PDB file of C-alpha atoms in Angstrom:
ATOM      1  CA  MET T  17     -31.061  28.547  11.576  1.00  0.00           C
ATOM      2  CA  LYS T  18     -32.944  25.346  10.837  1.00  0.00           C
ATOM      3  CA  LYS T  19     -31.174  25.100   7.482  1.00  0.00           C
ATOM      4  CA  ARG T  20     -27.780  25.477   9.156  1.00  0.00           C
ATOM      5  CA  LEU T  21     -28.555  22.722  11.648  1.00  0.00           C
ATOM      6  CA  LEU T  22     -29.808  20.475   8.856  1.00  0.00           C
ATOM      7  CA  GLY T  23     -26.601  21.140   6.901  1.00  0.00           C
ATOM      8  CA  LEU T  24     -24.466  20.403   9.955  1.00  0.00           C
ATOM      9  CA  GLY T  25     -26.415  17.208  10.592  1.00  0.00           C
ATOM     10  CA  LEU T  26     -25.954  16.090   6.990  1.00  0.00           C
ATOM     11  CA  ALA T  27     -22.238  16.890   7.115  1.00  0.00           C
ATOM     12  CA  LEU T  28     -21.853  14.840  10.299  1.00  0.00           C
ATOM     13  CA  LEU T  29     -23.715  11.942   8.695  1.00  0.00           C
ATOM     14  CA  VAL T  30     -21.418  12.003   5.672  1.00  0.00           C
ATOM     15  CA  LEU T  31     -18.291  12.274   7.845  1.00  0.00           C
ATOM     16  CA  GLY T  32     -19.615   9.474  10.015  1.00  0.00           C
ATOM     17  CA  CYS T  33     -19.613   7.131   6.987  1.00  0.00           C
ATOM     18  CA  ALA T  34     -16.084   8.065   5.936  1.00  0.00           C
ATOM     19  CA  PRO T  35     -13.447   6.634   8.296  1.00  0.00           C
ATOM     20  CA  GLN T  36     -10.876   9.346   7.473  1.00  0.00           C
ATOM     21  CA  PRO T  37     -10.763  12.111   4.862  1.00  0.00           C
ATOM     22  CA  ASN T  38      -8.235  10.145   2.782  1.00  0.00           C
ATOM     23  CA  VAL T  39      -9.697   6.680   3.377  1.00  0.00           C
ATOM     24  CA  LYS T  40     -12.817   5.231   1.819  1.00  0.00           C
ATOM     25  CA  PHE T  41     -14.610   1.903   2.285  1.00  0.00           C
ATOM     26  CA  VAL T  42     -15.702   0.544  -1.095  1.00  0.00           C
ATOM     27  CA  GLU T  43     -18.309  -1.697   0.526  1.00  0.00           C
ATOM     28  CA  ASN T  44     -19.920  -0.015   3.519  1.00  0.00           C
ATOM     29  CA  SER T  45     -20.683  -3.446   4.971  1.00  0.00           C
ATOM     30  CA  ILE T  46     -17.064  -3.774   6.165  1.00  0.00           C
ATOM     31  CA  SER T  47     -17.350  -0.640   8.299  1.00  0.00           C
ATOM     32  CA  SER T  48     -18.817  -2.749  11.131  1.00  0.00           C
ATOM     33  CA  ASP T  49     -15.793  -5.083  11.030  1.00  0.00           C
ATOM     34  CA  ILE T  50     -12.857  -2.756  10.582  1.00  0.00           C
ATOM     35  CA  SER T  51     -12.037   0.700  11.892  1.00  0.00           C
ATOM     36  CA  VAL T  52      -9.541   3.209  10.570  1.00  0.00           C
ATOM     37  CA  GLU T  53      -8.112   5.267  13.403  1.00  0.00           C
ATOM     38  CA  GLY T  54      -5.802   7.407  11.324  1.00  0.00           C
ATOM     39  CA  VAL T  55      -3.195   7.861   8.626  1.00  0.00           C
ATOM     40  CA  ARG T  56       0.396   8.791   9.481  1.00  0.00           C
ATOM     41  CA  GLU T  57       2.454  10.659   6.914  1.00  0.00           C
ATOM     42  CA  ARG T  58       6.174  11.254   6.496  1.00  0.00           C
ATOM     43  CA  THR T  59       8.656  11.973   3.750  1.00  0.00           C
ATOM     44  CA  LYS T  60      11.345   9.409   2.990  1.00  0.00           C
ATOM     45  CA  GLY T  61      14.017  10.728   0.675  1.00  0.00           C
ATOM     46  CA  GLN T  62      11.794  12.747  -1.629  1.00  0.00           C
ATOM     47  CA  LEU T  63       8.881  10.307  -1.479  1.00  0.00           C
ATOM     48  CA  LYS T  64       5.768  10.622   0.672  1.00  0.00           C
ATOM     49  CA  GLU T  65       5.047   7.551   2.827  1.00  0.00           C
ATOM     50  CA  ILE T  66       1.724   6.838   4.510  1.00  0.00           C
ATOM     51  CA  GLU T  67       0.727   4.330   7.169  1.00  0.00           C
ATOM     52  CA  VAL T  68      -2.940   3.488   7.702  1.00  0.00           C
ATOM     53  CA  TYR T  69      -3.765   2.086  11.144  1.00  0.00           C
ATOM     54  CA  GLY T  70      -6.857   0.811  12.865  1.00  0.00           C
ATOM     55  CA  GLU T  71      -8.397  -2.342  14.305  1.00  0.00           C
ATOM     56  CA  ASN T  72     -10.310  -5.453  13.318  1.00  0.00           C
ATOM     57  CA  GLU T  73     -13.269  -4.938  15.627  1.00  0.00           C
ATOM     58  CA  SER T  74     -14.977  -8.191  14.699  1.00  0.00           C
ATOM     59  CA  GLY T  75     -14.645 -11.473  16.549  1.00  0.00           C
ATOM     60  CA  ASP T  76     -13.202 -13.248  13.511  1.00  0.00           C
ATOM     61  CA  TYR T  77      -9.894 -13.418  11.684  1.00  0.00           C
ATOM     62  CA  MET T  78     -10.591 -11.305   8.614  1.00  0.00           C
ATOM     63  CA  SER T  79      -9.079 -10.544   5.240  1.00  0.00           C
ATOM     64  CA  PHE T  80      -9.410  -7.267   3.358  1.00  0.00           C
ATOM     65  CA  ARG T  81      -7.891  -5.524   0.350  1.00  0.00           C
ATOM     66  CA  TYR T  82      -6.560  -2.003  -0.065  1.00  0.00           C
ATOM     67  CA  ARG T  83      -5.306   0.164  -2.868  1.00  0.00           C
ATOM     68  CA  VAL T  84      -3.889   3.660  -2.922  1.00  0.00           C
ATOM     69  CA  VAL T  85      -4.503   6.099  -5.745  1.00  0.00           C
ATOM     70  CA  TRP T  86      -1.837   8.811  -5.938  1.00  0.00           C
ATOM     71  CA  LYS T  87      -2.192  12.153  -7.685  1.00  0.00           C
ATOM     72  CA  ASP T  88       0.217  14.896  -8.671  1.00  0.00           C
ATOM     73  CA  LYS T  89      -0.134  18.575  -7.792  1.00  0.00           C
ATOM     74  CA  ASP T  90      -2.467  19.102 -10.739  1.00  0.00           C
ATOM     75  CA  GLY T  91      -4.788  16.294  -9.640  1.00  0.00           C
ATOM     76  CA  PHE T  92      -3.679  13.862 -12.330  1.00  0.00           C
ATOM     77  CA  GLU T  93      -3.462  10.211 -11.305  1.00  0.00           C
ATOM     78  CA  ILE T  94       0.000   8.665 -11.182  1.00  0.00           C
ATOM     79  CA  LYS T  95      -0.233   5.092 -12.434  1.00  0.00           C
ATOM     80  CA  SER T  96       1.794   2.509 -10.564  1.00  0.00           C
ATOM     81  CA  MET T  97       1.616  -0.970  -9.148  1.00  0.00           C
ATOM     82  CA  SER T  98       0.790   0.490  -5.721  1.00  0.00           C
ATOM     83  CA  SER T  99      -2.602   1.267  -7.250  1.00  0.00           C
ATOM     84  CA  ASN T 100      -3.269  -2.477  -7.583  1.00  0.00           C
ATOM     85  CA  TRP T 101      -5.278  -4.161  -4.845  1.00  0.00           C
ATOM     86  CA  GLN T 102      -3.167  -5.644  -2.059  1.00  0.00           C
ATOM     87  CA  ASN T 103      -4.445  -8.176   0.470  1.00  0.00           C
ATOM     88  CA  PHE T 104      -4.061  -7.843   4.218  1.00  0.00           C
ATOM     89  CA  SER T 105      -5.356  -9.969   7.078  1.00  0.00           C
ATOM     90  CA  VAL T 106      -5.988  -9.186  10.731  1.00  0.00           C
ATOM     91  CA  PHE T 107      -6.656 -11.408  13.720  1.00  0.00           C
ATOM     92  CA  LYS T 108      -9.841 -10.758  15.691  1.00  0.00           C
ATOM     93  CA  LYS T 109      -9.902  -7.704  17.972  1.00  0.00           C
ATOM     94  CA  THR T 110      -6.375  -6.835  16.890  1.00  0.00           C
ATOM     95  CA  PRO T 111      -4.818  -3.631  15.593  1.00  0.00           C
ATOM     96  CA  TYR T 112      -3.415  -3.529  12.077  1.00  0.00           C
ATOM     97  CA  GLN T 113      -1.348  -1.163   9.975  1.00  0.00           C
ATOM     98  CA  PHE T 114      -0.100  -1.105   6.425  1.00  0.00           C
ATOM     99  CA  SER T 115       2.257   1.378   4.857  1.00  0.00           C
ATOM    100  CA  VAL T 116       2.598   2.492   1.270  1.00  0.00           C
ATOM    101  CA  ILE T 117       5.278   4.673  -0.280  1.00  0.00           C
ATOM    102  CA  ALA T 118       4.422   7.112  -3.055  1.00  0.00           C
ATOM    103  CA  PRO T 119       5.275   5.801  -6.516  1.00  0.00           C
ATOM    104  CA  SER T 120       6.871   9.086  -7.609  1.00  0.00           C
ATOM    105  CA  ILE T 121       8.347  12.281  -6.214  1.00  0.00           C
ATOM    106  CA  ASP T 122       5.455  14.036  -8.014  1.00  0.00           C
ATOM    107  CA  ALA T 123       2.821  12.354  -5.812  1.00  0.00           C
ATOM    108  CA  VAL T 124       1.298  14.838  -3.380  1.00  0.00           C
ATOM    109  CA  GLU T 125      -2.294  13.663  -2.877  1.00  0.00           C
ATOM    110  CA  TYR T 126      -3.638  10.188  -2.178  1.00  0.00           C
ATOM    111  CA  MET T 127      -6.814   8.252  -1.490  1.00  0.00           C
ATOM    112  CA  VAL T 128      -6.850   4.871   0.242  1.00  0.00           C
ATOM    113  CA  TYR T 129      -9.626   2.426  -0.681  1.00  0.00           C
ATOM    114  CA  ILE T 130     -10.401  -0.544   1.579  1.00  0.00           C
ATOM    115  CA  ASN T 131     -12.549  -3.379   0.279  1.00  0.00           C
ATOM    116  CA  GLU T 132     -13.731  -6.921   0.881  1.00  0.00           C
ATOM    117  CA  PRO T 133     -11.411  -9.669  -0.374  1.00  0.00           C
ATOM    118  CA  LEU T 134     -12.057 -11.367  -3.707  1.00  0.00           C
ATOM    119  CA  ASP T 135     -13.574 -14.834  -3.399  1.00  0.00           C
ATOM    120  CA  ASN T 136     -10.723 -16.597  -5.145  1.00  0.00           C
TER     121      ASN T 136
ATOM    122  CA  MET Y   2     -32.990 -36.065 -49.241  1.00  0.00           C
ATOM    123  CA  LYS Y   3     -30.332 -33.482 -50.014  1.00  0.00           C
ATOM    124  CA  LYS Y   4     -32.493 -30.829 -48.389  1.00  0.00           C
ATOM    125  CA  ILE Y   5     -32.806 -32.895 -45.205  1.00  0.00           C
ATOM    126  CA  ILE Y   6     -29.016 -33.421 -45.015  1.00  0.00           C
ATOM    127  CA  SER Y   7     -28.174 -29.770 -45.594  1.00  0.00           C
ATOM    128  CA  SER Y   8     -30.817 -28.666 -43.069  1.00  0.00           C
ATOM    129  CA  SER Y   9     -29.368 -31.094 -40.510  1.00  0.00           C
ATOM    130  CA  ILE Y  10     -25.868 -29.711 -41.080  1.00  0.00           C
ATOM    131  CA  ILE Y  11     -27.078 -26.136 -40.602  1.00  0.00           C
ATOM    132  CA  ILE Y  12     -28.964 -27.034 -37.397  1.00  0.00           C
ATOM    133  CA  ALA Y  13     -25.975 -28.977 -36.050  1.00  0.00           C
ATOM    134  CA  THR Y  14     -23.639 -26.036 -36.777  1.00  0.00           C
ATOM    135  CA  LEU Y  15     -25.987 -23.622 -35.065  1.00  0.00           C
ATOM    136  CA  LEU Y  16     -26.265 -25.917 -32.056  1.00  0.00           C
ATOM    137  CA  ILE Y  17     -22.482 -26.302 -31.742  1.00  0.00           C
ATOM    138  CA  THR Y  18     -21.721 -22.600 -32.087  1.00  0.00           C
ATOM    139  CA  GLY Y  19     -24.632 -21.676 -29.818  1.00  0.00           C
ATOM    140  CA  CYS Y  20     -23.419 -23.961 -27.033  1.00  0.00           C
ATOM    141  CA  ALA Y  21     -19.715 -23.032 -27.256  1.00  0.00           C
ATOM    142  CA  ASP Y  22     -18.361 -20.972 -24.343  1.00  0.00           C
ATOM    143  CA  LYS Y  23     -17.873 -17.360 -25.216  1.00  0.00           C
ATOM    144  CA  THR Y  24     -14.375 -15.939 -25.075  1.00  0.00           C
ATOM    145  CA  GLU Y  25     -14.189 -13.136 -22.533  1.00  0.00           C
ATOM    146  CA  ARG Y  26     -11.660 -10.402 -21.881  1.00  0.00           C
ATOM    147  CA  ILE Y  27     -10.199 -10.522 -18.371  1.00  0.00           C
ATOM    148  CA  ASP Y  28     -11.098  -7.535 -16.218  1.00  0.00           C
ATOM    149  CA  LEU Y  29      -7.616  -6.856 -14.860  1.00  0.00           C
ATOM    150  CA  ASN Y  30      -8.997  -4.629 -12.096  1.00  0.00           C
ATOM    151  CA  HIS Y  31     -11.525  -7.143 -10.816  1.00  0.00           C
ATOM    152  CA  ASP Y  32     -10.525 -10.655 -11.811  1.00  0.00           C
ATOM    153  CA  THR Y  33     -12.705 -13.050  -9.838  1.00  0.00           C
ATOM    154  CA  ALA Y  34     -11.465 -16.167 -11.625  1.00  0.00           C
ATOM    155  CA  GLY Y  35     -10.041 -18.917  -9.443  1.00  0.00           C
ATOM    156  CA  GLN Y  36      -6.370 -19.308  -8.751  1.00  0.00           C
ATOM    157  CA  VAL Y  37      -4.089 -21.539 -10.802  1.00  0.00           C
ATOM    158  CA  MET Y  38      -1.230 -23.611  -9.407  1.00  0.00           C
ATOM    159  CA  GLY Y  39       1.212 -22.012 -11.806  1.00  0.00           C
ATOM    160  CA  LEU Y  40       2.169 -18.356 -11.871  1.00  0.00           C
ATOM    161  CA  ASP Y  41      -0.165 -15.946 -13.646  1.00  0.00           C
ATOM    162  CA  TYR Y  42      -0.224 -12.183 -14.169  1.00  0.00           C
ATOM    163  CA  ARG Y  43      -1.756 -11.598 -10.727  1.00  0.00           C
ATOM    164  CA  ASP Y  44       1.252 -13.215  -9.068  1.00  0.00           C
ATOM    165  CA  PHE Y  45       3.745 -11.202 -11.125  1.00  0.00           C
ATOM    166  CA  ASN Y  46       1.852  -7.966 -10.370  1.00  0.00           C
ATOM    167  CA  GLU Y  47       1.878  -8.745  -6.662  1.00  0.00           C
ATOM    168  CA  ALA Y  48       5.539  -9.735  -6.519  1.00  0.00           C
ATOM    169  CA  ALA Y  49       6.734  -6.796  -8.629  1.00  0.00           C
ATOM    170  CA  GLY Y  50       4.604  -4.309  -6.684  1.00  0.00           C
ATOM    171  CA  LYS Y  51       5.959  -5.497  -3.342  1.00  0.00           C
ATOM    172  CA  MET Y  52       9.550  -5.407  -4.602  1.00  0.00           C
ATOM    173  CA  VAL Y  53       9.278  -1.811  -5.852  1.00  0.00           C
ATOM    174  CA  GLN Y  54       7.563  -0.666  -2.644  1.00  0.00           C
ATOM    175  CA  SER Y  55      10.269  -2.348  -0.566  1.00  0.00           C
ATOM    176  CA  MET Y  56      13.081  -0.863  -2.679  1.00  0.00           C
ATOM    177  CA  LEU Y  57      11.702   2.692  -2.539  1.00  0.00           C
ATOM    178  CA  ALA Y  58      10.944   2.476   1.180  1.00  0.00           C
ATOM    179  CA  SER Y  59      14.421   1.135   2.002  1.00  0.00           C
ATOM    180  CA  GLY Y  60      16.119   4.408   1.115  1.00  0.00           C
ATOM    181  CA  ALA Y  61      18.609   2.582  -1.138  1.00  0.00           C
ATOM    182  CA  LEU Y  62      17.595   4.869  -4.015  1.00  0.00           C
ATOM    183  CA  ASP Y  63      17.946   8.129  -2.056  1.00  0.00           C
ATOM    184  CA  LYS Y  64      20.888   9.866  -3.713  1.00  0.00           C
ATOM    185  CA  LYS Y  65      22.342  12.682  -1.624  1.00  0.00           C
ATOM    186  CA  ASP Y  66      22.116  15.439  -4.206  1.00  0.00           C
ATOM    187  CA  GLY Y  67      18.574  14.458  -5.220  1.00  0.00           C
ATOM    188  CA  ASP Y  68      19.957  13.054  -8.464  1.00  0.00           C
ATOM    189  CA  ARG Y  69      18.984   9.651  -9.839  1.00  0.00           C
ATOM    190  CA  PHE Y  70      20.944   6.398  -9.683  1.00  0.00           C
ATOM    191  CA  VAL Y  71      21.637   4.478 -12.890  1.00  0.00           C
ATOM    192  CA  ILE Y  72      20.598   0.828 -12.576  1.00  0.00           C
ATOM    193  CA  ALA Y  73      21.701  -2.046 -14.820  1.00  0.00           C
ATOM    194  CA  ILE Y  74      19.478  -5.115 -14.958  1.00  0.00           C
ATOM    195  CA  SER Y  75      21.576  -8.209 -14.338  1.00  0.00           C
ATOM    196  CA  ASP Y  76      20.433 -11.852 -14.429  1.00  0.00           C
ATOM    197  CA  ILE Y  77      16.983 -12.722 -13.111  1.00  0.00           C
ATOM    198  CA  LYS Y  78      17.113 -16.511 -13.028  1.00  0.00           C
ATOM    199  CA  ASN Y  79      14.081 -18.694 -13.534  1.00  0.00           C
ATOM    200  CA  ASP Y  80      14.671 -21.607 -11.173  1.00  0.00           C
ATOM    201  CA  THR Y  81      11.102 -22.915 -11.442  1.00  0.00           C
ATOM    202  CA  MET Y  82       9.718 -25.840 -13.427  1.00  0.00           C
ATOM    203  CA  GLN Y  83       7.742 -23.428 -15.604  1.00  0.00           C
ATOM    204  CA  HIS Y  84       8.674 -21.695 -18.804  1.00  0.00           C
ATOM    205  CA  ILE Y  85       8.737 -18.130 -17.541  1.00  0.00           C
ATOM    206  CA  ASP Y  86      10.083 -15.106 -19.320  1.00  0.00           C
ATOM    207  CA  THR Y  87      11.481 -13.236 -16.331  1.00  0.00           C
ATOM    208  CA  ASP Y  88      10.757  -9.996 -18.193  1.00  0.00           C
ATOM    209  CA  GLN Y  89       7.191 -10.480 -16.945  1.00  0.00           C
ATOM    210  CA  LEU Y  90       8.602  -9.519 -13.564  1.00  0.00           C
ATOM    211  CA  VAL Y  91      11.465  -7.242 -14.552  1.00  0.00           C
ATOM    212  CA  LYS Y  92       9.552  -5.025 -16.967  1.00  0.00           C
ATOM    213  CA  LYS Y  93       6.990  -4.076 -14.316  1.00  0.00           C
ATOM    214  CA  ILE Y  94       9.793  -3.206 -11.887  1.00  0.00           C
ATOM    215  CA  ARG Y  95      11.662  -1.157 -14.498  1.00  0.00           C
ATOM    216  CA  VAL Y  96       8.556   0.814 -15.430  1.00  0.00           C
ATOM    217  CA  ASP Y  97       7.728   1.684 -11.831  1.00  0.00           C
ATOM    218  CA  LEU Y  98      11.332   2.595 -10.973  1.00  0.00           C
ATOM    219  CA  LEU Y  99      11.471   4.988 -13.928  1.00  0.00           C
ATOM    220  CA  ARG Y 100       8.127   6.520 -12.950  1.00  0.00           C
ATOM    221  CA  SER Y 101       9.386   7.054  -9.405  1.00  0.00           C
ATOM    222  CA  LYS Y 102      12.048   9.465 -10.723  1.00  0.00           C
ATOM    223  CA  ARG Y 103      14.476   7.976  -8.164  1.00  0.00           C
ATOM    224  CA  ALA Y 104      16.363   5.885 -10.733  1.00  0.00           C
ATOM    225  CA  VAL Y 105      17.026   5.459 -14.436  1.00  0.00           C
ATOM    226  CA  ILE Y 106      17.652   2.135 -16.151  1.00  0.00           C
ATOM    227  CA  THR Y 107      20.533   1.617 -18.564  1.00  0.00           C
ATOM    228  CA  THR Y 108      20.074  -0.559 -21.631  1.00  0.00           C
ATOM    229  CA  ALA Y 109      23.761  -0.197 -22.553  1.00  0.00           C
ATOM    230  CA  VAL Y 110      24.962  -2.970 -20.222  1.00  0.00           C
ATOM    231  CA  GLY Y 111      23.259  -5.803 -18.388  1.00  0.00           C
ATOM    232  CA  SER Y 112      21.983  -9.276 -19.074  1.00  0.00           C
ATOM    233  CA  ASP Y 113      21.315 -10.106 -22.746  1.00  0.00           C
ATOM    234  CA  ALA Y 114      17.539  -9.635 -22.472  1.00  0.00           C
ATOM    235  CA  ASN Y 115      17.964  -6.188 -20.985  1.00  0.00           C
ATOM    236  CA  VAL Y 116      20.515  -4.726 -23.379  1.00  0.00           C
ATOM    237  CA  ASP Y 117      19.622  -2.737 -26.465  1.00  0.00           C
ATOM    238  CA  LYS Y 118      22.353  -3.730 -28.927  1.00  0.00           C
ATOM    239  CA  MET Y 119      21.714  -0.516 -30.854  1.00  0.00           C
ATOM    240  CA  ASN Y 120      23.767   1.311 -28.202  1.00  0.00           C
ATOM    241  CA  LYS Y 121      26.880  -0.361 -29.651  1.00  0.00           C
ATOM    242  CA  GLU Y 122      25.691  -0.622 -33.239  1.00  0.00           C
ATOM    243  CA  VAL Y 123      25.230   3.120 -33.720  1.00  0.00           C
ATOM    244  CA  ARG Y 124      28.792   3.757 -32.604  1.00  0.00           C
ATOM    245  CA  LYS Y 125      30.094   1.769 -35.548  1.00  0.00           C
ATOM    246  CA  LEU Y 126      28.747   4.589 -37.694  1.00  0.00           C
ATOM    247  CA  ASN Y 127      31.538   6.825 -36.428  1.00  0.00           C
ATOM    248  CA  ASP Y 128      33.840   5.444 -39.107  1.00  0.00           C
ATOM    249  CA  ASP Y 129      31.209   5.130 -41.815  1.00  0.00           C
ATOM    250  CA  ALA Y 130      31.608   7.757 -44.513  1.00  0.00           C
ATOM    251  CA  ASP Y 131      27.986   7.294 -45.575  1.00  0.00           C
ATOM    252  CA  PHE Y 132      26.795   8.982 -42.387  1.00  0.00           C
ATOM    253  CA  ASN Y 133      26.963  12.634 -41.529  1.00  0.00           C
ATOM    254  CA  GLN Y 134      29.523  12.505 -38.713  1.00  0.00           C
ATOM    255  CA  ARG Y 135      27.900  15.428 -36.886  1.00  0.00           C
ATOM    256  CA  THR Y 136      24.827  13.213 -36.291  1.00  0.00           C
ATOM    257  CA  THR Y 137      26.608  10.116 -34.977  1.00  0.00           C
ATOM    258  CA  GLN Y 138      26.897   9.249 -31.288  1.00  0.00           C
ATOM    259  CA  LYS Y 139      30.313  10.219 -30.009  1.00  0.00           C
ATOM    260  CA  LYS Y 140      32.629   8.085 -27.902  1.00  0.00           C
ATOM    261  CA  GLY Y 141      32.610   8.467 -24.135  1.00  0.00           C
ATOM    262  CA  GLN Y 142      28.936   9.441 -23.822  1.00  0.00           C
ATOM    263  CA  LEU Y 143      27.410   6.259 -22.402  1.00  0.00           C
ATOM    264  CA  ILE Y 144      26.689   6.440 -18.666  1.00  0.00           C
ATOM    265  CA  ALA Y 145      27.999   3.580 -16.535  1.00  0.00           C
ATOM    266  CA  PRO Y 146      25.617   2.085 -13.959  1.00  0.00           C
ATOM    267  CA  ASP Y 147      25.854   2.777 -10.226  1.00  0.00           C
ATOM    268  CA  LEU Y 148      23.705  -0.180  -9.198  1.00  0.00           C
ATOM    269  CA  SER Y 149      22.791  -3.630 -10.476  1.00  0.00           C
ATOM    270  CA  LEU Y 150      19.486  -5.419  -9.985  1.00  0.00           C
ATOM    271  CA  SER Y 151      19.598  -9.209  -9.899  1.00  0.00           C
ATOM    272  CA  GLY Y 152      17.310 -11.944  -8.718  1.00  0.00           C
ATOM    273  CA  LYS Y 153      15.864 -15.392  -8.875  1.00  0.00           C
ATOM    274  CA  ILE Y 154      12.463 -17.097  -8.873  1.00  0.00           C
ATOM    275  CA  ILE Y 155      12.467 -20.424  -7.038  1.00  0.00           C
ATOM    276  CA  GLN Y 156       9.748 -23.090  -6.999  1.00  0.00           C
ATOM    277  CA  LYS Y 157       9.284 -25.741  -4.335  1.00  0.00           C
ATOM    278  CA  ASN Y 158       6.621 -28.488  -4.668  1.00  0.00           C
ATOM    279  CA  ILE Y 159       5.471 -30.279  -1.537  1.00  0.00           C
ATOM    280  CA  SER Y 160       3.101 -33.283  -1.392  1.00  0.00           C
ATOM    281  CA  MET Y 161       0.798 -33.054   1.596  1.00  0.00           C
ATOM    282  CA  ASP Y 162      -0.535 -35.898   3.734  1.00  0.00           C
ATOM    283  CA  ASP Y 163      -4.090 -35.434   2.430  1.00  0.00           C
ATOM    284  CA  GLY Y 164      -2.957 -35.903  -1.167  1.00  0.00           C
ATOM    285  CA  LYS Y 165      -3.006 -32.212  -1.958  1.00  0.00           C
ATOM    286  CA  GLN Y 166      -0.055 -30.390  -3.409  1.00  0.00           C
ATOM    287  CA  GLN Y 167       1.549 -27.221  -2.078  1.00  0.00           C
ATOM    288  CA  VAL Y 168       3.597 -25.056  -4.394  1.00  0.00           C
ATOM    289  CA  GLU Y 169       5.775 -22.300  -2.985  1.00  0.00           C
ATOM    290  CA  TYR Y 170       7.245 -19.586  -5.190  1.00  0.00           C
ATOM    291  CA  TYR Y 171      10.063 -17.431  -3.867  1.00  0.00           C
ATOM    292  CA  PHE Y 172      10.815 -14.135  -5.623  1.00  0.00           C
ATOM    293  CA  GLN Y 173      14.255 -12.967  -4.480  1.00  0.00           C
ATOM    294  CA  MET Y 174      15.968  -9.740  -5.544  1.00  0.00           C
ATOM    295  CA  SER Y 175      19.148  -7.821  -4.710  1.00  0.00           C
ATOM    296  CA  LEU Y 176      20.346  -4.326  -5.516  1.00  0.00           C
ATOM    297  CA  THR Y 177      24.133  -4.170  -5.560  1.00  0.00           C
ATOM    298  CA  GLU Y 178      26.236  -1.029  -5.405  1.00  0.00           C
ATOM    299  CA  LEU Y 179      28.752  -1.704  -8.157  1.00  0.00           C
ATOM    300  CA  SER Y 180      31.711   0.328  -6.861  1.00  0.00           C
ATOM    301  CA  SER Y 181      31.824  -1.610  -3.598  1.00  0.00           C
ATOM    302  CA  GLY Y 182      30.033  -4.840  -4.532  1.00  0.00           C
ATOM    303  CA  LEU Y 183      27.816  -4.433  -1.474  1.00  0.00           C
ATOM    304  CA  ALA Y 184      24.118  -5.253  -1.574  1.00  0.00           C
ATOM    305  CA  TRP Y 185      22.250  -2.092  -0.547  1.00  0.00           C
ATOM    306  CA  TRP Y 186      18.854  -3.729  -0.687  1.00  0.00           C
ATOM    307  CA  GLU Y 187      17.499  -7.277  -0.707  1.00  0.00           C
ATOM    308  CA  ASP Y 188      14.061  -8.750  -0.301  1.00  0.00           C
ATOM    309  CA  GLU Y 189      11.990 -11.852  -0.818  1.00  0.00           C
ATOM    310  CA  THR Y 190       8.290 -12.269  -1.614  1.00  0.00           C
ATOM    311  CA  ILE Y 191       6.659 -15.656  -1.141  1.00  0.00           C
ATOM    312  CA  ILE Y 192       3.532 -16.731  -2.995  1.00  0.00           C
ATOM    313  CA  GLY Y 193       2.101 -20.051  -1.850  1.00  0.00           C
ATOM    314  CA  LYS Y 194      -0.639 -22.124  -3.475  1.00  0.00           C
ATOM    315  CA  ARG Y 195      -2.365 -25.295  -2.361  1.00  0.00           C
ATOM    316  CA  GLY Y 196      -4.530 -27.439  -4.602  1.00  0.00           C
ATOM    317  CA  SER Y 197      -5.244 -30.837  -6.037  1.00  0.00           C
ATOM    318  CA  GLY Y 198      -2.340 -33.260  -6.165  1.00  0.00           C
ATOM    319  CA  LYS Y 199      -3.331 -33.852  -9.781  1.00  0.00           C
ATOM    320  CA  SER Y 200      -2.648 -30.246 -10.676  1.00  0.00           C
ATOM    321  CA  VAL Y 201       0.632 -29.829 -12.434  1.00  0.00           C
ATOM    322  CA  ALA Y 202       2.605 -26.687 -11.688  1.00  0.00           C
ATOM    323  CA  TRP Y 203       5.042 -26.613 -14.603  1.00  0.00           C
TER     324      TRP Y 203
END
């Protein structure tokens, strides 16, 4: 019983660090500034489109970067320019969203990475 | 005396080579180097990536039967003060469009830089007795394009009151449906840079 509770507690801790199953913060330090409330999905033509939405919870105008890694049904990565880092900025205490369309009709899985901006 | 001179030369050489900056490879995934006033690979990656995303999301490449459109690459004009090979932009777009499986690119027609002259050359072999005629490319097999991709890169330099210089780059692209001449998709990406007035952006 104790083991089960410990396992549940650990699972909750891990889930607590990850904003969404398909979204990951590269630097955990940004998790106090930005929240990810969810990821919408739809199919456009034959391509999957996702929209990540959340809020800049800090009291400052902030810049971030994101990239999306797409994979095919066999788990192989599909290289494309949508896997390059893209900048986005949000005003303080304001919601944000960014959408990305799959680079190929073969793309079925994805992982969104959110990171601090580069200092250049 | 000779020994002293040769020793001095060796020490001087070692000092010079020891102090010289090392050449480094750029980490394309994490390039922390400062920005330049001109256009570099980061700008072309950003502009091309946004254009492909916009084109795919627009639905202009959704063919009813799930088939793929054939795109010809028309003129991409460089209207900047820099010597830019516009293939730096176009090649990235072509590669991603092919990978998307929503379009194929023809090299049979298009602007000079985007045509493979071999498409025409091999057809001259049809009348050449030296070639096995069963292996030559037959007439009427080339596929005509459905769409044409064209564009322009524009540069605008602005002197600011504080002596700094602002350079604006406009990447503009259109996708034209060739049977009707109507533009099915258009977009513009702006990249702006601000720096020293002494910096030269050409």
